[in-house]
Amino acid sequence: MTQLNPLTVAMQMDPMEGIKIGGDSTFHIMLAAQARGHRLYHYLAPDLTFRDGRVLAKARPVNVQKVDGDHFAFGPEEVLDLGRDVDVVWMRQDPPFDLSYITATHLLERVQEETLVVNDPGSVRNAPEKLFVLDYARFMPPTMITRDLTEVKSFLAQHGEIVVKPLYGNGGVAVFHVGKNGANLSSLVELFKASWVEPFMVQAFIPGVAQGDKRIVLIDGEVAGAVNRIPGAGEIRSNLAVGGSAAKTLLTDKEREICAAMGPELKARGLLFVGIDVIGGEWLTEINVTSPTGIVSIDAFDGIDTGGMIWDAIDARLAARAAA
């Protein structure tokens, strides 16, 4: 695809100091942008200000390089009008998906007529990982969302083994496997109810998770690639952040069916970079739209350039907007 002129890109993300450059997808996207001559700015979500009808961000120009311990350099802070001074805003801060996160989506929605925001902030707000996936329940393992202990006990009796996890969690945090005897189930439900005001998710345990939890990346509704994440010893969680390991993989026919079913909807919603999770080659568990990861491993295993594919998709979006 023919590249457009160099862009000014604002990255709303986490602090640069904490980025683990070996596997961080946002850093990978930034490297790909810089290789195309785009100018990068960095800011944190709390740096947003709405004033006199404009959305502003205290941001710093940033250069990145793939050197551990010396991976970024900031320029002097500037105040950017995200509608007038920027071509693309990336919303890439990690969850929790809380009121702060939701507020940021509302603010960024106000610049969309002037600036491309990736992913679409309204769609991100309306498609939290463990709720949006319910639109594709036909591909999911048996699933319950509840705060009711009696319901959870009934679900356990029906399915034998279950997994309990927070509705708005991320990175595999607070994911629990409950066996047939239901040991500590009551205490676990009490803990979840005390820790979160919202319901939690309960799913039938899929033994196939021992062979891995596949992360499939879709770019503007099309499959870009996949990586299999294998749990560590004694774990059911395969997230790389909690000790899982990555392995090369291919898609099953069922996984391709899942991607084909949701691809047009992702594209229509402006969800340009999405990562879905599938267990056992057939069971969809999450649709990650807030800050999906996995592209570094996919590129390493498959010899592709997902960062370039993402920027090609952004160029196409910008060209379509310009022609409209």
Tab-separated table of C-alpha atoms in Angstrom:
chain	number	residue	atom	x	y	z
A	1	MET	CA	0.000	0.000	0.000
A	2	THR	CA	1.257	3.486	-0.807
A	3	GLN	CA	2.205	5.286	2.385
A	4	LEU	CA	0.609	8.633	3.145
A	5	ASN	CA	2.651	11.611	4.317
A	6	PRO	CA	4.332	11.309	7.720
A	7	LEU	CA	1.808	11.519	10.527
A	8	THR	CA	1.736	13.106	13.956
A	9	VAL	CA	0.787	10.333	16.371
A	10	ALA	CA	-0.142	10.683	20.055
A	11	MET	CA	0.243	7.542	22.157
A	12	GLN	CA	-2.003	7.506	25.226
A	13	MET	CA	-0.357	4.696	27.146
A	14	ASP	CA	1.440	3.678	30.332
A	15	PRO	CA	4.753	5.209	31.497
A	16	MET	CA	7.602	4.579	29.073
A	17	GLU	CA	9.922	3.658	31.942
A	18	GLY	CA	7.947	0.481	32.676
A	19	ILE	CA	7.693	-0.813	29.115
A	20	LYS	CA	9.200	-4.279	28.579
A	21	ILE	CA	10.417	-3.777	25.065
A	22	GLY	CA	10.978	-7.473	24.323
A	23	GLY	CA	7.280	-8.219	24.125
A	24	ASP	CA	5.307	-4.985	24.398
A	25	SER	CA	2.868	-4.528	21.514
A	26	THR	CA	2.562	-0.759	21.939
A	27	PHE	CA	6.327	-0.350	21.701
A	28	HIS	CA	6.270	-2.571	18.597
A	29	ILE	CA	3.643	-0.286	17.016
A	30	MET	CA	5.736	2.774	17.905
A	31	LEU	CA	8.844	1.303	16.281
A	32	ALA	CA	6.847	0.603	13.110
A	33	ALA	CA	5.473	4.161	13.112
A	34	GLN	CA	8.893	5.692	13.570
A	35	ALA	CA	10.285	3.542	10.732
A	36	ARG	CA	7.722	5.199	8.461
A	37	GLY	CA	8.801	8.682	9.522
A	38	HIS	CA	5.837	9.389	11.768
A	39	ARG	CA	6.337	11.796	14.682
A	40	LEU	CA	5.461	10.275	18.039
A	41	TYR	CA	4.173	11.890	21.222
A	42	HIS	CA	3.616	10.176	24.568
A	43	TYR	CA	1.154	11.069	27.313
A	44	LEU	CA	-0.747	9.406	30.146
A	45	ALA	CA	-4.546	9.303	30.409
A	46	PRO	CA	-4.524	11.685	33.443
A	47	ASP	CA	-2.795	14.260	31.201
A	48	LEU	CA	-6.050	14.841	29.296
A	49	THR	CA	-7.900	18.142	29.781
A	50	PHE	CA	-11.198	19.354	28.312
A	51	ARG	CA	-11.247	23.142	28.040
A	52	ASP	CA	-13.356	25.552	25.997
A	53	GLY	CA	-14.666	22.772	23.804
A	54	ARG	CA	-11.239	21.313	23.031
A	55	VAL	CA	-9.474	18.165	24.247
A	56	LEU	CA	-5.876	18.862	25.221
A	57	ALA	CA	-3.024	16.633	26.365
A	58	LYS	CA	0.252	17.493	28.025
A	59	ALA	CA	2.519	15.348	25.877
A	60	ARG	CA	6.189	14.921	25.097
A	61	PRO	CA	7.717	14.050	21.748
A	62	VAL	CA	9.417	10.689	22.015
A	63	ASN	CA	11.943	8.709	20.019
A	64	VAL	CA	12.161	4.956	20.581
A	65	GLN	CA	14.830	2.359	19.916
A	66	LYS	CA	15.096	-1.342	20.638
A	67	VAL	CA	17.804	-1.048	23.298
A	68	ASP	CA	17.099	-2.380	26.784
A	69	GLY	CA	17.548	0.325	29.391
A	70	ASP	CA	17.824	3.040	26.758
A	71	HIS	CA	14.642	2.492	24.776
A	72	PHE	CA	13.217	6.027	24.676
A	73	ALA	CA	14.143	9.711	24.749
A	74	PHE	CA	11.700	12.527	25.500
A	75	GLY	CA	11.662	16.051	24.168
A	76	PRO	CA	10.240	19.076	26.013
A	77	GLU	CA	6.606	18.867	27.090
A	78	GLU	CA	4.015	20.451	24.796
A	79	VAL	CA	0.272	20.972	25.074
A	80	LEU	CA	-1.381	19.259	22.108
A	81	ASP	CA	-4.869	19.946	20.848
A	82	LEU	CA	-5.745	16.360	19.990
A	83	GLY	CA	-8.209	17.487	17.339
A	84	ARG	CA	-6.014	20.017	15.544
A	85	ASP	CA	-2.399	19.027	16.166
A	86	VAL	CA	-2.552	15.247	15.756
A	87	ASP	CA	-3.458	12.859	12.927
A	88	VAL	CA	-3.825	9.683	15.004
A	89	VAL	CA	-4.415	9.054	18.703
A	90	TRP	CA	-3.714	5.580	20.043
A	91	MET	CA	-5.549	4.595	23.225
A	92	ARG	CA	-3.156	1.956	24.564
A	93	GLN	CA	-3.099	2.308	28.345
A	94	ASP	CA	-3.604	-1.006	30.102
A	95	PRO	CA	-6.785	-1.668	32.074
A	96	PRO	CA	-8.301	-1.804	34.740
A	97	PHE	CA	-11.364	-0.917	32.770
A	98	ASP	CA	-12.759	1.443	35.404
A	99	LEU	CA	-14.404	4.870	35.520
A	100	SER	CA	-11.070	6.529	34.740
A	101	TYR	CA	-10.748	4.404	31.605
A	102	ILE	CA	-14.359	5.081	30.635
A	103	THR	CA	-13.898	8.841	31.131
A	104	ALA	CA	-10.915	8.799	28.781
A	105	THR	CA	-13.070	7.167	26.090
A	106	HIS	CA	-15.669	9.928	26.461
A	107	LEU	CA	-13.028	12.632	26.100
A	108	LEU	CA	-11.400	11.021	23.074
A	109	GLU	CA	-14.772	10.622	21.379
A	110	ARG	CA	-14.860	14.421	21.181
A	111	VAL	CA	-11.908	14.577	18.786
A	112	GLN	CA	-13.047	11.863	16.378
A	113	GLU	CA	-14.438	14.243	13.772
A	114	GLU	CA	-10.939	15.681	13.352
A	115	THR	CA	-8.566	12.900	14.378
A	116	LEU	CA	-8.530	9.116	13.952
A	117	VAL	CA	-8.648	7.418	17.371
A	118	VAL	CA	-7.535	3.770	17.514
A	119	ASN	CA	-9.343	1.786	18.716
A	120	ASP	CA	-12.606	3.709	18.379
A	121	PRO	CA	-13.181	4.949	21.957
A	122	GLY	CA	-16.949	4.542	21.965
A	123	SER	CA	-16.617	0.997	20.691
A	124	VAL	CA	-13.964	0.228	23.298
A	125	ARG	CA	-16.319	1.495	26.003
A	126	ASN	CA	-19.201	-0.577	24.671
A	127	ALA	CA	-17.190	-3.753	24.073
A	128	PRO	CA	-15.462	-4.760	27.321
A	129	GLU	CA	-13.615	-8.037	26.839
A	130	LYS	CA	-15.832	-10.363	28.839
A	131	LEU	CA	-19.153	-8.779	27.828
A	132	PHE	CA	-18.732	-8.104	24.107
A	133	VAL	CA	-17.798	-11.772	23.704
A	134	LEU	CA	-21.350	-12.708	24.745
A	135	ASP	CA	-22.458	-11.615	21.264
A	136	TYR	CA	-20.693	-14.779	20.082
A	137	ALA	CA	-21.955	-17.096	22.829
A	138	ARG	CA	-22.415	-19.883	20.281
A	139	PHE	CA	-18.618	-20.222	20.191
A	140	MET	CA	-18.069	-19.944	23.950
A	141	PRO	CA	-17.829	-22.574	26.685
A	142	PRO	CA	-20.835	-22.613	29.061
A	143	THR	CA	-20.711	-19.214	30.756
A	144	MET	CA	-22.415	-17.451	33.647
A	145	ILE	CA	-22.197	-13.854	34.888
A	146	THR	CA	-23.503	-13.500	38.422
A	147	ARG	CA	-22.960	-12.508	42.059
A	148	ASP	CA	-25.186	-15.288	43.375
A	149	LEU	CA	-23.469	-18.121	45.251
A	150	THR	CA	-26.440	-20.455	44.783
A	151	GLU	CA	-26.218	-19.985	41.022
A	152	VAL	CA	-22.481	-20.660	41.052
A	153	LYS	CA	-22.963	-23.857	43.063
A	154	SER	CA	-25.621	-25.027	40.611
A	155	PHE	CA	-23.299	-24.237	37.688
A	156	LEU	CA	-20.478	-26.204	39.321
A	157	ALA	CA	-22.767	-29.175	39.905
A	158	GLN	CA	-23.764	-29.096	36.248
A	159	HIS	CA	-20.260	-28.779	34.756
A	160	GLY	CA	-18.013	-30.476	37.316
A	161	GLU	CA	-15.120	-27.989	37.168
A	162	ILE	CA	-15.277	-24.234	36.672
A	163	VAL	CA	-13.149	-21.126	36.317
A	164	VAL	CA	-14.053	-17.932	38.185
A	165	LYS	CA	-12.600	-14.582	37.107
A	166	PRO	CA	-13.264	-10.840	37.454
A	167	LEU	CA	-15.445	-9.295	34.787
A	168	TYR	CA	-13.018	-6.431	34.174
A	169	GLY	CA	-9.715	-8.097	35.042
A	170	ASN	CA	-6.715	-8.402	32.758
A	171	GLY	CA	-3.414	-10.207	32.449
A	172	GLY	CA	-4.714	-13.384	34.077
A	173	VAL	CA	-5.026	-11.728	37.499
A	174	ALA	CA	-7.488	-13.346	39.965
A	175	VAL	CA	-8.440	-16.269	37.709
A	176	PHE	CA	-9.345	-19.312	39.823
A	177	HIS	CA	-9.937	-22.963	38.966
A	178	VAL	CA	-12.515	-24.686	41.199
A	179	GLY	CA	-12.584	-28.490	41.188
A	180	LYS	CA	-15.456	-30.920	41.538
A	181	ASN	CA	-15.490	-30.802	45.329
A	182	GLY	CA	-16.067	-27.046	45.330
A	183	ALA	CA	-13.456	-26.498	48.038
A	184	ASN	CA	-13.379	-22.853	49.163
A	185	LEU	CA	-16.017	-21.865	46.599
A	186	SER	CA	-18.094	-19.999	49.173
A	187	SER	CA	-15.046	-18.108	50.420
A	188	LEU	CA	-14.002	-17.306	46.857
A	189	VAL	CA	-17.417	-15.859	46.019
A	190	GLU	CA	-17.312	-13.831	49.242
A	191	LEU	CA	-13.916	-12.478	48.224
A	192	PHE	CA	-15.110	-11.517	44.744
A	193	LYS	CA	-18.201	-9.795	46.138
A	194	ALA	CA	-16.122	-7.870	48.661
A	195	SER	CA	-13.519	-6.852	46.061
A	196	TRP	CA	-15.762	-5.821	43.153
A	197	VAL	CA	-19.216	-4.250	42.978
A	198	GLU	CA	-19.936	-5.789	39.576
A	199	PRO	CA	-20.789	-9.438	38.851
A	200	PHE	CA	-18.025	-11.895	37.997
A	201	MET	CA	-17.672	-14.450	35.231
A	202	VAL	CA	-17.942	-18.209	35.726
A	203	GLN	CA	-17.122	-20.641	32.918
A	204	ALA	CA	-16.965	-24.393	32.523
A	205	PHE	CA	-13.347	-25.507	32.786
A	206	ILE	CA	-11.888	-26.607	29.453
A	207	PRO	CA	-9.135	-29.224	30.001
A	208	GLY	CA	-7.663	-28.285	26.634
A	209	VAL	CA	-6.214	-25.148	28.252
A	210	ALA	CA	-3.248	-27.310	29.265
A	211	GLN	CA	-2.265	-27.394	25.563
A	212	GLY	CA	-2.523	-23.632	25.338
A	213	ASP	CA	-4.718	-20.586	25.011
A	214	LYS	CA	-4.405	-19.198	21.497
A	215	ARG	CA	-4.203	-15.430	20.970
A	216	ILE	CA	-5.426	-14.543	17.484
A	217	VAL	CA	-4.834	-10.982	16.275
A	218	LEU	CA	-7.227	-9.335	13.845
A	219	ILE	CA	-6.370	-6.078	12.087
A	220	ASP	CA	-9.396	-4.173	10.810
A	221	GLY	CA	-11.415	-7.389	10.895
A	222	GLU	CA	-8.869	-9.607	9.114
A	223	VAL	CA	-6.694	-12.292	10.692
A	224	ALA	CA	-3.080	-11.179	10.950
A	225	GLY	CA	-1.644	-14.112	12.865
A	226	ALA	CA	-1.751	-16.112	16.076
A	227	VAL	CA	0.412	-17.365	18.918
A	228	ASN	CA	-0.229	-20.229	21.308
A	229	ARG	CA	0.303	-19.347	24.982
A	230	ILE	CA	1.063	-22.398	27.109
A	231	PRO	CA	0.529	-22.353	30.893
A	232	GLY	CA	3.477	-22.870	33.202
A	233	ALA	CA	3.722	-25.899	35.480
A	234	GLY	CA	0.819	-26.091	37.921
A	235	GLU	CA	-1.024	-23.213	36.211
A	236	ILE	CA	-4.221	-22.883	34.199
A	237	ARG	CA	-3.388	-19.302	33.222
A	238	SER	CA	-1.459	-18.997	29.999
A	239	ASN	CA	-0.936	-15.228	29.994
A	240	LEU	CA	2.683	-14.390	29.272
A	241	ALA	CA	2.548	-11.865	32.123
A	242	VAL	CA	2.037	-14.688	34.648
A	243	GLY	CA	4.616	-17.135	33.360
A	244	GLY	CA	3.054	-18.613	30.240
A	245	SER	CA	5.279	-19.395	27.272
A	246	ALA	CA	4.700	-18.625	23.603
A	247	ALA	CA	4.724	-21.162	20.758
A	248	LYS	CA	4.170	-21.048	17.016
A	249	THR	CA	0.703	-22.139	15.907
A	250	LEU	CA	-1.765	-22.404	13.038
A	251	LEU	CA	-5.502	-21.743	13.026
A	252	THR	CA	-8.066	-24.523	13.088
A	253	ASP	CA	-11.096	-24.474	10.817
A	254	LYS	CA	-13.238	-23.591	13.837
A	255	GLU	CA	-11.010	-20.664	14.729
A	256	ARG	CA	-11.243	-19.372	11.174
A	257	GLU	CA	-15.033	-19.658	11.421
A	258	ILE	CA	-14.986	-17.613	14.642
A	259	CYS	CA	-12.816	-14.909	13.069
A	260	ALA	CA	-14.982	-14.764	9.932
A	261	ALA	CA	-18.101	-14.381	12.079
A	262	MET	CA	-16.813	-11.400	14.028
A	263	GLY	CA	-14.479	-9.725	11.523
A	264	PRO	CA	-17.065	-7.523	9.757
A	265	GLU	CA	-18.450	-6.319	13.094
A	266	LEU	CA	-14.993	-5.428	14.402
A	267	LYS	CA	-14.299	-3.419	11.260
A	268	ALA	CA	-17.680	-1.666	11.415
A	269	ARG	CA	-17.066	-0.669	15.037
A	270	GLY	CA	-13.634	0.809	14.301
A	271	LEU	CA	-11.902	-1.858	16.384
A	272	LEU	CA	-8.779	-1.911	14.267
A	273	PHE	CA	-6.469	-3.911	16.548
A	274	VAL	CA	-8.148	-6.801	18.387
A	275	GLY	CA	-6.901	-9.950	20.058
A	276	ILE	CA	-9.240	-12.864	20.678
A	277	ASP	CA	-8.547	-15.845	22.930
A	278	VAL	CA	-9.500	-19.395	21.954
A	279	ILE	CA	-8.965	-22.613	23.948
A	280	GLY	CA	-8.759	-26.088	22.482
A	281	GLY	CA	-9.042	-24.820	18.931
A	282	GLU	CA	-12.764	-24.114	19.321
A	283	TRP	CA	-13.761	-22.290	22.534
A	284	LEU	CA	-13.813	-18.479	22.381
A	285	THR	CA	-13.251	-16.927	25.820
A	286	GLU	CA	-12.467	-13.220	25.306
A	287	ILE	CA	-12.364	-10.430	22.734
A	288	ASN	CA	-9.614	-8.013	23.778
A	289	VAL	CA	-10.101	-4.454	22.484
A	290	THR	CA	-8.629	-2.198	25.184
A	291	SER	CA	-4.913	-2.972	24.916
A	292	PRO	CA	-4.409	-6.308	23.122
A	293	THR	CA	-0.963	-7.872	22.940
A	294	GLY	CA	0.778	-10.722	21.133
A	295	ILE	CA	2.119	-9.183	17.948
A	296	VAL	CA	5.799	-9.370	18.912
A	297	SER	CA	5.610	-13.152	19.319
A	298	ILE	CA	3.536	-13.535	16.158
A	299	ASP	CA	6.092	-11.622	14.104
A	300	ALA	CA	8.951	-13.644	15.573
A	301	PHE	CA	7.330	-17.017	14.839
A	302	ASP	CA	5.746	-16.225	11.473
A	303	GLY	CA	8.235	-13.774	9.969
A	304	ILE	CA	5.574	-11.160	9.302
A	305	ASP	CA	5.257	-7.455	10.111
A	306	THR	CA	2.062	-6.870	12.071
A	307	GLY	CA	3.223	-3.372	12.992
A	308	GLY	CA	3.396	-2.520	9.310
A	309	MET	CA	0.027	-4.170	8.698
A	310	ILE	CA	-1.500	-2.021	11.432
A	311	TRP	CA	-0.121	1.172	9.939
A	312	ASP	CA	-1.299	0.106	6.476
A	313	ALA	CA	-4.798	-0.266	7.943
A	314	ILE	CA	-4.537	3.168	9.545
A	315	ASP	CA	-3.423	4.674	6.228
A	316	ALA	CA	-6.478	3.105	4.581
A	317	ARG	CA	-8.759	4.522	7.278
A	318	LEU	CA	-7.253	7.986	6.889
A	319	ALA	CA	-7.559	7.854	3.100
A	320	ALA	CA	-11.218	6.859	3.399
A	321	ARG	CA	-11.874	9.758	5.788
A	322	ALA	CA	-10.149	12.199	3.432
A	323	ALA	CA	-12.237	10.990	0.504
A	324	ALA	CA	-15.544	11.139	2.382
